[in-house]
Tab-separated table of C-alpha atoms in Angstrom:
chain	number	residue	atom	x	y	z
A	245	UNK	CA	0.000	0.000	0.000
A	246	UNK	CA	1.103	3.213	-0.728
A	247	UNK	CA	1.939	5.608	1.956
A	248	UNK	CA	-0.143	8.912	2.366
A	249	UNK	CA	1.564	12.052	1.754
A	250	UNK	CA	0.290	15.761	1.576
A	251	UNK	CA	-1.134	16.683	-1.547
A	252	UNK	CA	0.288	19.683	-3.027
A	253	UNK	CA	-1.824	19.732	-6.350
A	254	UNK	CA	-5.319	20.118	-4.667
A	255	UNK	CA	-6.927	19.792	-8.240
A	256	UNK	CA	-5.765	16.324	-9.008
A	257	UNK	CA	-7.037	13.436	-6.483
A	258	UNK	CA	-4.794	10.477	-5.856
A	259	UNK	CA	-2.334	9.492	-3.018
A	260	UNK	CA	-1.844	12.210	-0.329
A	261	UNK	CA	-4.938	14.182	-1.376
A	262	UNK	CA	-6.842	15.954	1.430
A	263	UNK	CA	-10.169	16.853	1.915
A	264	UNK	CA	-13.340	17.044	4.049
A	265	UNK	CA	-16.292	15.310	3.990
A	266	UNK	CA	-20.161	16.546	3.890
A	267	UNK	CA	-20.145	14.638	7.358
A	268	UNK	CA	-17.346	17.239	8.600
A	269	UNK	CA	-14.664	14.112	8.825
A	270	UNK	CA	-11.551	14.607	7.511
A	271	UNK	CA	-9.747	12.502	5.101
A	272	UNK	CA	-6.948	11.841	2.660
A	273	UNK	CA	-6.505	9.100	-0.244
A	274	UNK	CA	-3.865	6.655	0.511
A	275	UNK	CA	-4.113	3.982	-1.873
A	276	UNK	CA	-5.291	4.838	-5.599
A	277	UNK	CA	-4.528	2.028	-8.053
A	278	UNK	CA	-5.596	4.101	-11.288
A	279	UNK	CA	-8.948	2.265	-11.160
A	280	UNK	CA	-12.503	4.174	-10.121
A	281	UNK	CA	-12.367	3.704	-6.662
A	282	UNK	CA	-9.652	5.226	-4.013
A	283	UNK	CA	-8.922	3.735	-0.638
A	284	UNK	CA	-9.392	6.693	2.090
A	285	UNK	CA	-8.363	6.946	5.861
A	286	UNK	CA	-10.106	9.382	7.980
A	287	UNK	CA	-8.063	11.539	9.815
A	288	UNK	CA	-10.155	11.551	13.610
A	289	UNK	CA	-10.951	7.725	13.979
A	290	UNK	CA	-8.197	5.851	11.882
A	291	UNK	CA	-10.158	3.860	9.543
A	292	UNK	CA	-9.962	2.952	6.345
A	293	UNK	CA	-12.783	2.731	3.096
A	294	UNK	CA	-12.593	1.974	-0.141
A	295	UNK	CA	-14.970	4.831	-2.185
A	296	UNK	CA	-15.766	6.030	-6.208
A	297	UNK	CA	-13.423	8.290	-6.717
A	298	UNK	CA	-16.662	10.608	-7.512
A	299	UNK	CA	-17.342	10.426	-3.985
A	300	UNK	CA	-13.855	12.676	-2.833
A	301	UNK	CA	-14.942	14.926	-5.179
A	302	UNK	CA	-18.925	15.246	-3.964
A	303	UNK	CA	-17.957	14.756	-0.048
A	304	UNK	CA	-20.687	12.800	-0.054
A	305	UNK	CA	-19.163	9.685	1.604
A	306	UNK	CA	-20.282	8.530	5.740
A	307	UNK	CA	-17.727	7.241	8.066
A	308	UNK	CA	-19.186	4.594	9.764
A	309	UNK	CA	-17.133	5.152	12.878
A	310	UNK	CA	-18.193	8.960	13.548
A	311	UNK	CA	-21.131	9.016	16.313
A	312	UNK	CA	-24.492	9.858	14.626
A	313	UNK	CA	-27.205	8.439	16.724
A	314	UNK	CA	-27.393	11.189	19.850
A	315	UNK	CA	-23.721	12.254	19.301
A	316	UNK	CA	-22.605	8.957	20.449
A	317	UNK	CA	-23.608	5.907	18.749
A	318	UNK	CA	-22.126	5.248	15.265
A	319	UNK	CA	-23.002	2.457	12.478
A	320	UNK	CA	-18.894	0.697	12.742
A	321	UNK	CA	-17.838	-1.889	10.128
A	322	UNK	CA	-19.564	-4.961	9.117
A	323	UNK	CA	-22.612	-6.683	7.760
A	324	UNK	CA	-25.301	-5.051	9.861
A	325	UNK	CA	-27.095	-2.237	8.116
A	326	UNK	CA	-29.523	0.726	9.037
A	327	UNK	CA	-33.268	0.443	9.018
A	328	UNK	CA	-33.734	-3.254	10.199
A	329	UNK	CA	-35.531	-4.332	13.680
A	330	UNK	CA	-31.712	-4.149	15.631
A	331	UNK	CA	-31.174	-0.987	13.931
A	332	UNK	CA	-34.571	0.858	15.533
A	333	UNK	CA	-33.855	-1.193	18.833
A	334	UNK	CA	-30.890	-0.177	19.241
A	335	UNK	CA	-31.557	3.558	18.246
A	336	UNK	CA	-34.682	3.791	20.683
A	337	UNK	CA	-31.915	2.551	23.307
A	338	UNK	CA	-29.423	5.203	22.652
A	339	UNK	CA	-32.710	7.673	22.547
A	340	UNK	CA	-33.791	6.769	25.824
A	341	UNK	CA	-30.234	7.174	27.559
A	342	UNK	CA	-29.179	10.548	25.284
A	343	UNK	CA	-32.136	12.197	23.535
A	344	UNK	CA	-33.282	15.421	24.081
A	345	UNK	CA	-36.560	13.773	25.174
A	346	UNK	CA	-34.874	11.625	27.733
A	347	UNK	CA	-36.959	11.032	30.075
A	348	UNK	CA	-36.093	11.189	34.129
A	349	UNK	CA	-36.301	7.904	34.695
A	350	UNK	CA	-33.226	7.326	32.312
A	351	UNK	CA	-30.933	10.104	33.560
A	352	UNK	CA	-28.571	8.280	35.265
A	353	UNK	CA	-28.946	5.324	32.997
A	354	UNK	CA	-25.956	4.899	30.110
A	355	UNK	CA	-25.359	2.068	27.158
A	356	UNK	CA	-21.227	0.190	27.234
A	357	UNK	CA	-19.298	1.695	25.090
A	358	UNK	CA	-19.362	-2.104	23.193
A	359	UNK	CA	-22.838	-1.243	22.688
A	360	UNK	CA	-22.095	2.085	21.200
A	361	UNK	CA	-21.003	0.080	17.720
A	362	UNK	CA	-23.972	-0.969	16.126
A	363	UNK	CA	-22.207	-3.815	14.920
A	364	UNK	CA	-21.838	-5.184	18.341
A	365	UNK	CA	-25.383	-4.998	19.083
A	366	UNK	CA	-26.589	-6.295	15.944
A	367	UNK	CA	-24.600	-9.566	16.392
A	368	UNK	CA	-25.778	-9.705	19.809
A	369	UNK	CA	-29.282	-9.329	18.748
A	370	UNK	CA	-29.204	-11.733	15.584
A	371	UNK	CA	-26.487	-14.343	17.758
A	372	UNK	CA	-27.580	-14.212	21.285
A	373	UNK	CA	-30.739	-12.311	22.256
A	374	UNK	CA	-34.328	-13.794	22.844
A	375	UNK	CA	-36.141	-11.335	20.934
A	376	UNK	CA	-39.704	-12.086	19.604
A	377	UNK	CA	-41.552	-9.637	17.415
A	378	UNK	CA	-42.790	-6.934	19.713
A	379	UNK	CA	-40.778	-7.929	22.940
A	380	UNK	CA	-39.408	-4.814	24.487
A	381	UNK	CA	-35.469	-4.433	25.516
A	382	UNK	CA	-35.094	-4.764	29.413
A	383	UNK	CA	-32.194	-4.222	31.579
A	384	UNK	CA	-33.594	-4.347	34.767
A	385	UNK	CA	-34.363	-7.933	35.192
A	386	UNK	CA	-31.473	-9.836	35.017
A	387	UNK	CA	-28.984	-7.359	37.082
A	388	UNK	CA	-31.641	-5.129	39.444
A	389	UNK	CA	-29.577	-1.632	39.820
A	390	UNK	CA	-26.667	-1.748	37.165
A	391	UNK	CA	-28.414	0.740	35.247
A	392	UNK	CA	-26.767	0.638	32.405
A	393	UNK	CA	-27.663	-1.590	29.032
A	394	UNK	CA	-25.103	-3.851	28.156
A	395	UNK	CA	-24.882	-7.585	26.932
A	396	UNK	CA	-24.890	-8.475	30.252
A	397	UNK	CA	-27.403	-7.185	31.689
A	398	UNK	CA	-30.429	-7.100	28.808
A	399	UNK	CA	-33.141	-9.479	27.378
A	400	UNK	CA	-36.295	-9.268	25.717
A	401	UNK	CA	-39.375	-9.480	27.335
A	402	UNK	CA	-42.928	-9.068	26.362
A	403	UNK	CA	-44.230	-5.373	27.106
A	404	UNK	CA	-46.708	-6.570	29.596
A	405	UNK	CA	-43.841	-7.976	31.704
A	406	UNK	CA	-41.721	-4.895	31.325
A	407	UNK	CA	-44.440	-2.732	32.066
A	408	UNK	CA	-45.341	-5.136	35.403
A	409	UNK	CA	-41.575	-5.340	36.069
A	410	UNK	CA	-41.391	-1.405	35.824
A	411	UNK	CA	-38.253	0.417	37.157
A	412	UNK	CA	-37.355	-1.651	39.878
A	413	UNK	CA	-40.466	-3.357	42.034
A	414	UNK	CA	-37.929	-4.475	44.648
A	415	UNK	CA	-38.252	-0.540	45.578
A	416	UNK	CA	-41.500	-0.334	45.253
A	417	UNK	CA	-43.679	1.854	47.215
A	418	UNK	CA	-47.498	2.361	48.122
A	419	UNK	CA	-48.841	5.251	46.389
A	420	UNK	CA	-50.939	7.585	48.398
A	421	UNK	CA	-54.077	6.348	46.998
A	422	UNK	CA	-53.497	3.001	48.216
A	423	UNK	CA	-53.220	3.983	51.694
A	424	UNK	CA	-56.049	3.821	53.915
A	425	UNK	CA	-55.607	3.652	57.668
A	426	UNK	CA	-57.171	1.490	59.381
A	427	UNK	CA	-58.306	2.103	62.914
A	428	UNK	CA	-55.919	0.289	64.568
A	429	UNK	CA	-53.054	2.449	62.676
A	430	UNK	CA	-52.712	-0.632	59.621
A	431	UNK	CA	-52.432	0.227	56.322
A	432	UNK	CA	-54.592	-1.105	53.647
A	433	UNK	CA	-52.998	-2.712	51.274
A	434	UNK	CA	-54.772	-2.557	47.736
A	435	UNK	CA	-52.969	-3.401	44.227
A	436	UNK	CA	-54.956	-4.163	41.296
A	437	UNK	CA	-58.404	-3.088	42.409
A	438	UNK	CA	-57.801	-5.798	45.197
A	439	UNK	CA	-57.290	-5.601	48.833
A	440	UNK	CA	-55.079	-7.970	50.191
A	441	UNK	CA	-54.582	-7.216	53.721
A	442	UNK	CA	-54.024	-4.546	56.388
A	443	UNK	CA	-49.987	-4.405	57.916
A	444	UNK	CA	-47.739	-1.569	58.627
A	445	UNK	CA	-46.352	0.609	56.721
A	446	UNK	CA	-43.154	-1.156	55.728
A	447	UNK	CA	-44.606	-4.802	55.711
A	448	UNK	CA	-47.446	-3.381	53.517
A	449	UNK	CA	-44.760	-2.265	50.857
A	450	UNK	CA	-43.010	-5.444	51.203
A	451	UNK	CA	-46.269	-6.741	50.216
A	452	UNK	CA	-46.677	-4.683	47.258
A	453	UNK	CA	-43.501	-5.232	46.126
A	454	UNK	CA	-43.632	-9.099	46.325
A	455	UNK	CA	-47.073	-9.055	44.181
A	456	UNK	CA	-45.311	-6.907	41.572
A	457	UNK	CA	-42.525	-9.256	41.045
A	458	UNK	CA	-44.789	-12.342	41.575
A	459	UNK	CA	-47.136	-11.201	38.677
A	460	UNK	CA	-44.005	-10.505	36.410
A	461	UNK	CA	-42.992	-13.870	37.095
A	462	UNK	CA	-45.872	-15.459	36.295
A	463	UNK	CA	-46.597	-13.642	32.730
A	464	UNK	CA	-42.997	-14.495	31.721
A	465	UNK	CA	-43.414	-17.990	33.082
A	466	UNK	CA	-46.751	-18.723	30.705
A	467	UNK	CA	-45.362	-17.672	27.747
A	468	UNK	CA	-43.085	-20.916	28.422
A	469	UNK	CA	-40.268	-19.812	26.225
A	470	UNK	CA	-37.058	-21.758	27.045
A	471	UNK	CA	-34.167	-19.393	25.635
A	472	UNK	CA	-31.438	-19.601	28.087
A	473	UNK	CA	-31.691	-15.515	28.510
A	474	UNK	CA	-35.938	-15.996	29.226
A	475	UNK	CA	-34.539	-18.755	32.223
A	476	UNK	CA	-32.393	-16.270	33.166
A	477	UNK	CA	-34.755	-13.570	33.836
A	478	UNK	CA	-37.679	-16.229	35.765
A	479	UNK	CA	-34.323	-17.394	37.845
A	480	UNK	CA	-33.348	-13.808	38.733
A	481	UNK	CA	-36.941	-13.135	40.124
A	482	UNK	CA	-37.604	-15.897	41.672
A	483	UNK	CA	-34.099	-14.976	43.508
A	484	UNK	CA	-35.301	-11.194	43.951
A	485	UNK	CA	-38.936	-13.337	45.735
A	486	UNK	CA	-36.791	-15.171	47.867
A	487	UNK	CA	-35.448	-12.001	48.891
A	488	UNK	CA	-38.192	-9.857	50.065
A	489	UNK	CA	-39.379	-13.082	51.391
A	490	UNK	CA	-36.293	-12.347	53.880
A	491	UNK	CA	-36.575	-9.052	53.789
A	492	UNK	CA	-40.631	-9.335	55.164
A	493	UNK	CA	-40.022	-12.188	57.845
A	494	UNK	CA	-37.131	-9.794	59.434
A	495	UNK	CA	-39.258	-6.712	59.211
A	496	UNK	CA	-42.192	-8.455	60.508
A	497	UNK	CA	-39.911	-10.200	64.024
A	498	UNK	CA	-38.247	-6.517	64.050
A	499	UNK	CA	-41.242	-4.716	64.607
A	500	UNK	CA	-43.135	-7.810	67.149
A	501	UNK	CA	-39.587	-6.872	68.915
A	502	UNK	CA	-40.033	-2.846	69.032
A	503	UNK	CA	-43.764	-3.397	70.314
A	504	UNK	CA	-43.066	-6.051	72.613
A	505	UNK	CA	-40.647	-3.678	74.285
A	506	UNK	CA	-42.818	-1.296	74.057
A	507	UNK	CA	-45.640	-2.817	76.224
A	508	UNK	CA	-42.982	-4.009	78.635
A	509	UNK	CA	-41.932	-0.495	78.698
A	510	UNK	CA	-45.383	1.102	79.491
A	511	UNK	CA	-46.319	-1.779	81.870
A	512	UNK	CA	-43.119	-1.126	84.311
């Protein structure tokens, strides 16, 4: 290959010729073999393309290595093209994480940089992924608190089970609507229309929390798909079950020990 050198005749285009692209990349020829097309590094990111040699003169050629997708996600080299399901999957990822219309649920969320190159997602999506027409992209699931999407970390899942799963049920909360006081100081616990019980405040959460992830569970677990990253994601809840299980039979003996106390207290 010939090496690059500085062009000094700007009119004539071969080895060592400089210019700019209409992408605002810079460029120069370094291999031109006399035929129609010229082999071009750009200057920024260090990669090479083979182009028409009408193309120098236009501008009009992409680098596939230059961030275009929110200022940080760029196409990168290899089979996977634009417009395609992993193309508007991925997109709507980097969207959600770096869009104007981010929402604030997403601000402190970020894609790995592997996930950056289109390429990498694309393989992961056509190679590895579970996705079903319509599932949704998750990262919640299978690593509760990374925030961050990454191969490690994602799935697809159905949008009923995302939307059950939400931003992290293990956190979950009683709304204020869902609180009625009894008159013995309880709360009412009501999800789905449905009253399930009266408990304090932080056993009644608990109790919340475990019917969100036990109803996410169970609409993954019907659609009976067996794809090791579907297995995954019913293994990791039943794990985050087991937990609040836990967490609710040491919150429940914690506060039998405050009250107990308490009466011993008021009875001295």
């Amino acid at each position: 290959m010939t090496t690059a050198k500085k062009n000094t005749n700007k009119t004539e285009i071969t080895v060592g010729y400089e210019f700019t692209t209409a992408q605002g990349c810079n460029a120069s020829v370094i291999e031109d073999n006399g035929s129609r097309n010229l082999v071009i590094k750009f200057t920024e990111t260090g990669n090479t393309k083979t182009v028409p040699r009408s193309s120098v003169k236009t501008g009009r050629i992409k680098n596939p290595m230059k961030p275009y997708v929110e200022g940080i996600g760029y196409i990168g080299v290899g089979k996977y093209k634009e417009g395609t399901t992993a193309y508007k999957k991925w997109a709507a990822m980097l969207s959600r994480c770096y869009g104007k219309e981010m929402k604030n649920a997403y601000i402190d969320v970020t894609v790995c940089k592997e996930w950056r190159n289109y390429q990498n997602f694309a393989k992961w999506f056509h190679e590895e992924s579970n996705y079903q027409d319509g599932w949704q992209l998750d990262k919640d699931i299978l690593s509760r608190g990374q925030r961050i999407y990454s191969p490690n970390t994602c799935l697809f899942v159905p949008k009923g089970v995302n939307i059950s799963y939400g931003k992290d049920p293990t956190k979950a909360t009683l709304p204020k609507r869902n609180r009625i006081k009894s008159l013995t100081g309880k709360t009412r616990v009501i999800y789905k229309g449905q009253t399930l019980g009266t408990n304090d405040d932080e056993l009644a959460n608990i109790n919340l929390r475990l019917c969100k992830l036990e109803d996410t569970f169970n609409l993954l677990f019907k659609i009976g798909d067996k794809h090791p990253l579907t297995l995954q994601a019913l293994e990791s809840l039943e794990n985050q079950i087991r937990q609040l299980d836990a967490d609710y039979i040491e919150a429940d003996s914690k506060i039998f020990l405050e009250k107990t106390n308490e009466t011993n207290s008021n009875q001295k």
